[in-house]
Short mmCIF file of C-alpha atoms in Angstrom, two decimals:
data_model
loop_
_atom_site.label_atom_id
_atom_site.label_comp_id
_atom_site.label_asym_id
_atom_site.label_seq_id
_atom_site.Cartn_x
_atom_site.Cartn_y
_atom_site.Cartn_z
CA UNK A 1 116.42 73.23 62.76
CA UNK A 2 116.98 72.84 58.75
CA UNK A 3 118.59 70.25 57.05
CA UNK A 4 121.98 71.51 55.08
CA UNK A 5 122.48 70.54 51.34
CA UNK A 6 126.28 71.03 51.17
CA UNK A 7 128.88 71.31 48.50
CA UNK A 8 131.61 68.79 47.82
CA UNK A 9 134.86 70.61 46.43
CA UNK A 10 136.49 69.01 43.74
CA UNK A 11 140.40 69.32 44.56
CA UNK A 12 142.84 67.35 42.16
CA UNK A 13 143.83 65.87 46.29
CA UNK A 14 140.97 64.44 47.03
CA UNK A 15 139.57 60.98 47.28
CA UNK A 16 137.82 59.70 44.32
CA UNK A 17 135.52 57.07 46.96
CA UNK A 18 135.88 58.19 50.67
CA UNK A 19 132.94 60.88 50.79
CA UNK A 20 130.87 58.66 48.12
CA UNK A 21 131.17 55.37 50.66
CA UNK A 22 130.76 57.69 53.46
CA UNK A 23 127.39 58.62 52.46
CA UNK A 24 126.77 55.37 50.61
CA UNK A 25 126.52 56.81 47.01
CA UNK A 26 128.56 55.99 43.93
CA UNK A 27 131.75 57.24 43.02
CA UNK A 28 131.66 59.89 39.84
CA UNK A 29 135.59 58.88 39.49
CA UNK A 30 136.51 62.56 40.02
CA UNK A 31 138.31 63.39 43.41
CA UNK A 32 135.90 64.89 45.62
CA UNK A 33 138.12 66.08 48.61
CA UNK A 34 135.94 68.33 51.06
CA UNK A 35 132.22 68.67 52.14
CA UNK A 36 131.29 72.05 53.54
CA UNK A 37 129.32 72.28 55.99
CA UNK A 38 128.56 76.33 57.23
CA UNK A 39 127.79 79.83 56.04
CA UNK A 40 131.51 80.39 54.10
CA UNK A 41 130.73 82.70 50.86
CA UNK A 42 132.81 80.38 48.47
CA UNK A 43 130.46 77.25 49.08
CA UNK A 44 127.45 77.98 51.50
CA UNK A 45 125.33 74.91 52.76
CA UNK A 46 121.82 75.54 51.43
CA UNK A 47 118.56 75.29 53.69
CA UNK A 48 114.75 75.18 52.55
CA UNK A 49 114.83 78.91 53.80
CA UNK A 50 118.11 80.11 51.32
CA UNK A 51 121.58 79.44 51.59
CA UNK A 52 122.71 79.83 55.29
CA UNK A 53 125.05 83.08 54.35
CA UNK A 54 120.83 83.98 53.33
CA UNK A 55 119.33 82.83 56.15
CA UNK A 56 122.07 84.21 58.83
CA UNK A 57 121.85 87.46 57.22
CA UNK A 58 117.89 88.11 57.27
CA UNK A 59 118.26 87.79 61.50
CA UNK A 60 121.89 87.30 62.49
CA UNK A 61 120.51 87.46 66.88
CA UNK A 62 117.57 84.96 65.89
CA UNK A 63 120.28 82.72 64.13
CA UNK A 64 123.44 83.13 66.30
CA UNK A 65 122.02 84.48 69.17
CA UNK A 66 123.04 87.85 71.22
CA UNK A 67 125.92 86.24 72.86
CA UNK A 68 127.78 85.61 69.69
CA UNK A 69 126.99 88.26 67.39
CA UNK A 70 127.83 90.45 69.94
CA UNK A 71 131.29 88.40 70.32
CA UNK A 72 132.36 87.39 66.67
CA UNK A 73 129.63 90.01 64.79
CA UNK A 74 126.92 88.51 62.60
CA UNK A 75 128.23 86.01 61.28
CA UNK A 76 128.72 82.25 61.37
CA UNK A 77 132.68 82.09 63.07
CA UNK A 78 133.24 78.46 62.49
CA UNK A 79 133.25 76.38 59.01
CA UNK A 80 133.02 72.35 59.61
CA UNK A 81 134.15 70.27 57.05
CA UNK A 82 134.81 66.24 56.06
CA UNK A 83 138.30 66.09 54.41
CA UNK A 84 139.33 63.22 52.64
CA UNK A 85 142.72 62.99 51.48
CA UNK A 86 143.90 60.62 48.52
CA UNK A 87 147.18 62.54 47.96
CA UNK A 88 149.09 65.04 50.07
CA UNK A 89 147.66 68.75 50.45
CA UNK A 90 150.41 71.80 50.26
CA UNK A 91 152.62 72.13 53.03
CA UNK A 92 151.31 75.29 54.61
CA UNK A 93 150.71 77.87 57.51
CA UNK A 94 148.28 80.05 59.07
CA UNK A 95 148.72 83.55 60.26
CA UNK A 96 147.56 84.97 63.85
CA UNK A 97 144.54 87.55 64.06
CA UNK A 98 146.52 90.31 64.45
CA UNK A 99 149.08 88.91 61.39
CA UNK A 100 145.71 88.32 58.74
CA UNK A 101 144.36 91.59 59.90
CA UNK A 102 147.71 93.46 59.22
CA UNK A 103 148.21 91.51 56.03
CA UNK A 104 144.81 91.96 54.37
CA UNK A 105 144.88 95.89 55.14
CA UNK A 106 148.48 96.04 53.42
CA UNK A 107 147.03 94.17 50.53
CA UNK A 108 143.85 96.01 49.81
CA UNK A 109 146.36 99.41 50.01
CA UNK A 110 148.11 98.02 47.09
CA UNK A 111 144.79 97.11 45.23
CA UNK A 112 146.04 93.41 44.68
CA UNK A 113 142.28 91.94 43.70
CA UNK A 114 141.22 89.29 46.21
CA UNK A 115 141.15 86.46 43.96
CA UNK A 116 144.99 87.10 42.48
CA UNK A 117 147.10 83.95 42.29
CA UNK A 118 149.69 85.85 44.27
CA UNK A 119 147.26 87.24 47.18
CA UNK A 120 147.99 85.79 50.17
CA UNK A 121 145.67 87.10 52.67
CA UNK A 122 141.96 86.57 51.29
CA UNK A 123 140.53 87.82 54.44
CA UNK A 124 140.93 89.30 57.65
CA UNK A 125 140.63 86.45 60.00
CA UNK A 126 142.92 83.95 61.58
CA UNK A 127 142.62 80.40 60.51
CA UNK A 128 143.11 77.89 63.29
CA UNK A 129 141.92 74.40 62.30
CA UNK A 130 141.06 70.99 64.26
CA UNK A 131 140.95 68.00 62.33
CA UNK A 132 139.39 64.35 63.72
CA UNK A 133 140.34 61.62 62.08
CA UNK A 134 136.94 58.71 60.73
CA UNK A 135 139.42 56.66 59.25
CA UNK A 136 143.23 56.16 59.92
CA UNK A 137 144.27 59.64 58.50
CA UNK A 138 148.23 60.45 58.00
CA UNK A 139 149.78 64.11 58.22
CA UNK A 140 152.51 66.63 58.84
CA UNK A 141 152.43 68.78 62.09
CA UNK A 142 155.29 70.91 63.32
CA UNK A 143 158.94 70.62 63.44
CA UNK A 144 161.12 67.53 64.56
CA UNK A 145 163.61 68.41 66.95
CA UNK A 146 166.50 69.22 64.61
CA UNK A 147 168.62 66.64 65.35
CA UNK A 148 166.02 64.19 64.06
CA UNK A 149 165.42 66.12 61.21
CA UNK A 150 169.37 65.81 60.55
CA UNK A 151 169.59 61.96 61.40
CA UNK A 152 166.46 61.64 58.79
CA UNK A 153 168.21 63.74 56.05
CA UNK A 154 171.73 62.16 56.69
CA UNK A 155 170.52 58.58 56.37
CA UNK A 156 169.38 59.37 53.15
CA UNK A 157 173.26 59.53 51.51
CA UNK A 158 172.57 62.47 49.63
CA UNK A 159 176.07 64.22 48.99
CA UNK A 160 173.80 68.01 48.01
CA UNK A 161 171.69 67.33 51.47
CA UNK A 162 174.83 67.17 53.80
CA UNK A 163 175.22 71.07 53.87
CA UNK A 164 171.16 70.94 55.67
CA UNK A 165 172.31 68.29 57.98
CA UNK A 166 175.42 70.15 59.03
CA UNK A 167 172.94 73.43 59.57
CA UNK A 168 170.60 71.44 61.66
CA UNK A 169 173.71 70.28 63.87
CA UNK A 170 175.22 73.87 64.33
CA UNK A 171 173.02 76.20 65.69
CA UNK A 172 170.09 76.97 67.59
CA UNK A 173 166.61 75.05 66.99
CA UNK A 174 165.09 78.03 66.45
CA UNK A 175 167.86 79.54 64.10
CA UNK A 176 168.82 75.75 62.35
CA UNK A 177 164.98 75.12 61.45
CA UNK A 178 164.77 79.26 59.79
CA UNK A 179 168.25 78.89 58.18
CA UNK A 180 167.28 75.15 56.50
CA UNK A 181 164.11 76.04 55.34
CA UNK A 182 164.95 79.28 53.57
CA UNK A 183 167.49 77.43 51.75
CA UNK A 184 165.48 74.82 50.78
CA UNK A 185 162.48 77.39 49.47
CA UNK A 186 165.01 79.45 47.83
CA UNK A 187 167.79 77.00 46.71
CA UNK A 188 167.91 76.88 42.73
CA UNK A 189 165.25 75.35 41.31
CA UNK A 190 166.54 72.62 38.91
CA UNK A 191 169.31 71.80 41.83
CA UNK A 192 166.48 70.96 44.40
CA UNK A 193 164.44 68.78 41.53
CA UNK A 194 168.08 66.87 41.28
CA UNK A 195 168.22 66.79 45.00
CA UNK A 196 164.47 65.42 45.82
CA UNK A 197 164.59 62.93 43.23
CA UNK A 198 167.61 61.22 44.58
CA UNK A 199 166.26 61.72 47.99
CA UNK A 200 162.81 59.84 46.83
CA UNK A 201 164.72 56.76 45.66
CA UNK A 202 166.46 56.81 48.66
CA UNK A 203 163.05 57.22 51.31
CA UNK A 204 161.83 54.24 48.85
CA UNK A 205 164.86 52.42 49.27
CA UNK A 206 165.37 52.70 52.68
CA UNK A 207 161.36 52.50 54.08
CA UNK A 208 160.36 53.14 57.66
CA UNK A 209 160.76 56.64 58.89
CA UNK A 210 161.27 57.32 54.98
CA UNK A 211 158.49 55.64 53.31
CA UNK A 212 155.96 58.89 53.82
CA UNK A 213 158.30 61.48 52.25
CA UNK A 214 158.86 58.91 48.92
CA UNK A 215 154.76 58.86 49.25
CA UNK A 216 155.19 62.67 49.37
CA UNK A 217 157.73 62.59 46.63
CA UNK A 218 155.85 59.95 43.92
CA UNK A 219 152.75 62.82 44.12
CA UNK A 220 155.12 65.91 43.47
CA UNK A 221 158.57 65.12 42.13
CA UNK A 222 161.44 67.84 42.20
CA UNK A 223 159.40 69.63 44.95
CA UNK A 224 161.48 71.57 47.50
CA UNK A 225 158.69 70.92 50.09
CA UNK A 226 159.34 67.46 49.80
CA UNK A 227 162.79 68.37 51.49
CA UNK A 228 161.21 70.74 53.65
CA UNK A 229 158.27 67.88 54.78
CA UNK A 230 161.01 66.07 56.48
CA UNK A 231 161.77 68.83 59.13
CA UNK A 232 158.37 67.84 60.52
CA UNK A 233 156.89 65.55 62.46
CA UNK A 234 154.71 62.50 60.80
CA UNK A 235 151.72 61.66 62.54
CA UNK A 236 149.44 59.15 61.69
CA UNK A 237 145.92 59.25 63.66
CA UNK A 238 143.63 56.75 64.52
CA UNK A 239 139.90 56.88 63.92
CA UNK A 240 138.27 59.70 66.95
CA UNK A 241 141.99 61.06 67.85
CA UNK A 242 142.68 64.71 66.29
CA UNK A 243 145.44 67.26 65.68
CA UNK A 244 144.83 70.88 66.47
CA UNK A 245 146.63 73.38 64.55
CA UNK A 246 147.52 76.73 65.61
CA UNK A 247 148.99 79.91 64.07
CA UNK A 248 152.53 79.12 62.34
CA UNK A 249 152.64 75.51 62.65
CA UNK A 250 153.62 74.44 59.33
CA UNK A 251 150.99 71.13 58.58
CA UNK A 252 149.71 68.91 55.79
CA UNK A 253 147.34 66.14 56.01
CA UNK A 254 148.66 63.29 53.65
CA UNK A 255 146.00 60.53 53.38
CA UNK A 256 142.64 59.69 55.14
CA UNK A 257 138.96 60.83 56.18
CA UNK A 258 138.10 63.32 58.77
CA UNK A 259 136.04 65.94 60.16
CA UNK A 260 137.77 69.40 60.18
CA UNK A 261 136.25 72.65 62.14
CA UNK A 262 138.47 75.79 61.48
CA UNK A 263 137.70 79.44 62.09
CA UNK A 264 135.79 81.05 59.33
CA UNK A 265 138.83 81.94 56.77
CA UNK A 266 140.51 80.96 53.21
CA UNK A 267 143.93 82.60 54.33
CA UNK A 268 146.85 80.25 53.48
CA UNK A 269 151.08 80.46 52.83
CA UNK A 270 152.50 77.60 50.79
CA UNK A 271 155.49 76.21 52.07
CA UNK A 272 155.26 73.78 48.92
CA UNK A 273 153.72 70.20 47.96
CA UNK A 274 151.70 72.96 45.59
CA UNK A 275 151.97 74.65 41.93
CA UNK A 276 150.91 77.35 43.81
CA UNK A 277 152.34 80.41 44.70
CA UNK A 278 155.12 80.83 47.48
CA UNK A 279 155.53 84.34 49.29
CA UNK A 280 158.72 82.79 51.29
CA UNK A 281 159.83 86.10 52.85
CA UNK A 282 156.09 86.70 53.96
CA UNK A 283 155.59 82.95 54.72
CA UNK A 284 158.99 83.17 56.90
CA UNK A 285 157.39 85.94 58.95
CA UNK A 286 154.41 84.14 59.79
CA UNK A 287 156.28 80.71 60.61
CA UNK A 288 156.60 79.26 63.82
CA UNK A 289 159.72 77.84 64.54
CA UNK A 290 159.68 75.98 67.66
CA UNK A 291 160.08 71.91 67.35
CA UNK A 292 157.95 70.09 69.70
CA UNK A 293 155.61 67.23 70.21
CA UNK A 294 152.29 67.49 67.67
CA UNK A 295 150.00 66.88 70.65
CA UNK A 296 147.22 64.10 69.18
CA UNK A 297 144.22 65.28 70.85
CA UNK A 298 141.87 62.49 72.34
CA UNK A 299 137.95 63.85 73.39
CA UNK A 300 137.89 64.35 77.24
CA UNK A 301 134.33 62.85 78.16
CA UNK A 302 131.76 64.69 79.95
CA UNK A 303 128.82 62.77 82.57
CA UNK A 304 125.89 63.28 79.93
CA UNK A 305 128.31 61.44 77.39
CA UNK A 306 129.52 64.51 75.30
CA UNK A 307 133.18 64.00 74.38
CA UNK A 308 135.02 67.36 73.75
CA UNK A 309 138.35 68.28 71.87
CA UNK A 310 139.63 70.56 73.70
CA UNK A 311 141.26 73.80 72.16
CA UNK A 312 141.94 77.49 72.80
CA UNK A 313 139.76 78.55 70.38
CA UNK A 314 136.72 80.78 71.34
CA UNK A 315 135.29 80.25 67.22
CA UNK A 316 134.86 76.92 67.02
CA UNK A 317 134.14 73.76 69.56
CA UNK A 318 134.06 70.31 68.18
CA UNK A 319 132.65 67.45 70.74
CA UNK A 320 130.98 64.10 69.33
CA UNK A 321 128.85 61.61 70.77
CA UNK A 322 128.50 57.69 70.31
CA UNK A 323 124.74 56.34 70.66
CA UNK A 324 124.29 52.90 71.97
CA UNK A 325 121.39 50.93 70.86
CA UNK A 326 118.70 51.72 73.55
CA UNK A 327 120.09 54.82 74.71
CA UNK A 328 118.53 57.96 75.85
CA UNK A 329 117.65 61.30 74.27
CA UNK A 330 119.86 63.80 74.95
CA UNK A 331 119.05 67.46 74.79
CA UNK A 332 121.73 69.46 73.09
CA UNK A 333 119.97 72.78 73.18
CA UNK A 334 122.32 75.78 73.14
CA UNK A 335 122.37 79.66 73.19
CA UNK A 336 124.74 79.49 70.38
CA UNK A 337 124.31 78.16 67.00
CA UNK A 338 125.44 74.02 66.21
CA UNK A 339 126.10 72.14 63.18
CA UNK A 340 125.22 68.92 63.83
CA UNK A 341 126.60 65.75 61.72
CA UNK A 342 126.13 62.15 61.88
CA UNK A 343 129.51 60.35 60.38
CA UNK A 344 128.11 56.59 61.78
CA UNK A 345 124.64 54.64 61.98
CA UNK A 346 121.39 56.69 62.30
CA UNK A 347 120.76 59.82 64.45
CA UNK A 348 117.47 61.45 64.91
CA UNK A 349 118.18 65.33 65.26
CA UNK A 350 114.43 66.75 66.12
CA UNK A 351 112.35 66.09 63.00
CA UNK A 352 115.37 64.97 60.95
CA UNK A 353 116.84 61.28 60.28
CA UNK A 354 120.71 61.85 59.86
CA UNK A 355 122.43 59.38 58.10
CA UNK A 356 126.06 59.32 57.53
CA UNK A 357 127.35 62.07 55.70
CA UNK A 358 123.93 64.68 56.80
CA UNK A 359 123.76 67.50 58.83
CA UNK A 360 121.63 70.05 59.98
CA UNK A 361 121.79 73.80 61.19
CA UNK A 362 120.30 74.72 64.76
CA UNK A 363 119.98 78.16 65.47
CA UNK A 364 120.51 79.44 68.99
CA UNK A 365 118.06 77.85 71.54
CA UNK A 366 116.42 76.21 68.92
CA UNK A 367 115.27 72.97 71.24
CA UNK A 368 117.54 70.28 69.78
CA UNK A 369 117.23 66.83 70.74
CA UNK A 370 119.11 63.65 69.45
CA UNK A 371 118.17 59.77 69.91
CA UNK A 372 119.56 57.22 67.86
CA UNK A 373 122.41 54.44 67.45
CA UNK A 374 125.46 56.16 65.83
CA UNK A 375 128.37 58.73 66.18
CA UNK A 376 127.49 62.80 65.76
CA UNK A 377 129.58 65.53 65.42
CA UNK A 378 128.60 69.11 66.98
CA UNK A 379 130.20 71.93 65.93
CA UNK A 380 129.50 75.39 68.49
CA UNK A 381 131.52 78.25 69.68
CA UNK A 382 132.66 78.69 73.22
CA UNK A 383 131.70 81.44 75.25
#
């Protein structure tokens, strides 16, 4: 079992004092928006033995065992992280195995380098993601039902907006969600800027249902994806309840602390909310659009106390458990490898004290046993 010494990202997003209170250290005053916790290339946790990309690498069976090498190859499948949002992230989407693998191939044909601005598919992997909230944690997840989306837009009394609201009342979900968004990505830009900065006074005006999008609109004025947020649905999550998102489903997480486990990927489309680049005709391939329900997740307890999120994802599985004072070891011993993370109080993990904020690696059927009083996180993979 080894300790992890992880890497705190920097992102202009981020929190300047959720991670540092988290882990009871003092803020620098620069954001610090995500801890990484896994064996990613761009920020590998580091062990006494090497970095874990090392360590993984010198015995992938040892590490992952048989069972999941043989499943997901040799490496580690999952990447855990704690997110903590202080301004909204880019509206954006994931593609579907077969969509990353297609895109990355069509990519490297054309010799765009990996780390171009304009690359959209870094690697060849799907991206789905989970994300728990630790703190009441606001976001973005899938489309309203259009008519919603049309009420929202037409209460604003934006005379440039009506044409969107008439769209949204005409046709098809399906066709009335593809048809508003394209116009909003590809409207002209100085016209939208016009547009969203009336329609922020207004949100601020008017509160309510509108008081996330002016939020949205104070971080990036003139955005289209401001415009484009409010075809979704807000959510706002309460500490231990998560959001699962799937291939398509255009998200962003606006404000809060969590723990986020997502399949073992950097592949992102902007939608906007973002300086960064927008493929809209690839981004319109890869979008789902199907209005719905976002489904908040709540853990499903087991008898030995284990509460899982469930999700149809065979590269990651997030559970947590809550220690009472005076409780009982429990043995957490696996064939496949765990991240484990303690987010509240103090949780012995074998030799290690966790405190909030630590985590440690346990390779497959390493013996793992946890006592304590506090809340831990294990990431795994299902098989």
């Amino acid at each position: 079992m080894d300790r992890l010494d992880n890497t705190i990202r920097p992102y202009a997003w981020g929190s300047a004092t959720a991670i540092p209170k988290l882990l009871g250290a003092l803020p620098t005053g620069e954001p610090q928006a995500e801890m990484w916790m896994g064996a990613h290339p761009g920020a590998p946790s580091r062990t006494t033995r090497g970095t874990l990309v090392d360590v993984i690498d010198a015995d992938p069976e040892r590490e992952l065992g048989p069972e999941a090498v043989a499943e997901f190859g040799p490496r580690l499948p999952f990447l855990l992280k704690i997110l903590a949002a202080g301004a909204p992230l880019s509206l954006q989407v994931h593609p579907d195995l077969e969509q990353a693998r297609q895109g990355y191939a069509d990519e490297e044909r054309r010799g765009i380098p990996v780390d171009a601005p304009h690359r959209n598919y870094r690697d060849a992997n799907h991206k789905p993601e989970l994300i728990c909230a630790l703190t009441e944690f606001d976001g973005l997840c899938g489309f309203r039902d259009p008519l919603r989306a049309a009420d929202l837009l037409d209460g604003l009394g934006v005379d440039s907006l009506k044409p969107y609201v008439d769209l949204l009342h005409a046709r098809p979900a399906d066709a009335a969600l593809r048809e508003v968004l394209t116009a909003v990505l590809t409207a002209d830009r100085d016209e939208m800027a016009h547009t969203v900065a009336q329609a922020a006074t207004a949100c601020a005006r008017l509160g309510g249902d509108h008081a996330p999008y002016a939020g949205i609109a104070h971080h990036y004025p003139g955005d289209p994806g401001v415009i484009a947020a409010m075809l979704l649905n807000h959510v706002r999550l309460q500490p231990g309840e998560a959001l699962f998102l799937g291939a398509g489903i255009p998200h962003a997480y606006l404000s809060g602390l969590g723990v986020e486990i997502m399949a073992n990927s950097d592949n992102v489309l902007r939608c906007g909310l973002t300086p960064k680049h927008v493929d809209v005709p690839e981004l319109l391939r890869i979008v789902r659009f199907e209005p719905g329900d976002p489904g908040v997740l709540r853990p499903e307890a087991s008898p030995d106390g284990e509460e899982v999120y469930e999700t149809p994802i065979d590269e990651f599985r997030l559970s947590r458990y809550v220690l009472p004072a005076g409780g009982t070891t429990h043995d957490l011993t696996l064939p496949t490898p765990q991240i484990l993370l303690c987010t509240a109080g103090s949780v012995r993990a074998g030799e290690h004290e966790l405190t909030p904020g630590q985590s440690v690696f346990v390779p497959a059927a390493e013996k793992a046993e946890v006592s304590g009083t506090g809340t831990l996180f294990r990431a795994t993979v299902r098989l």
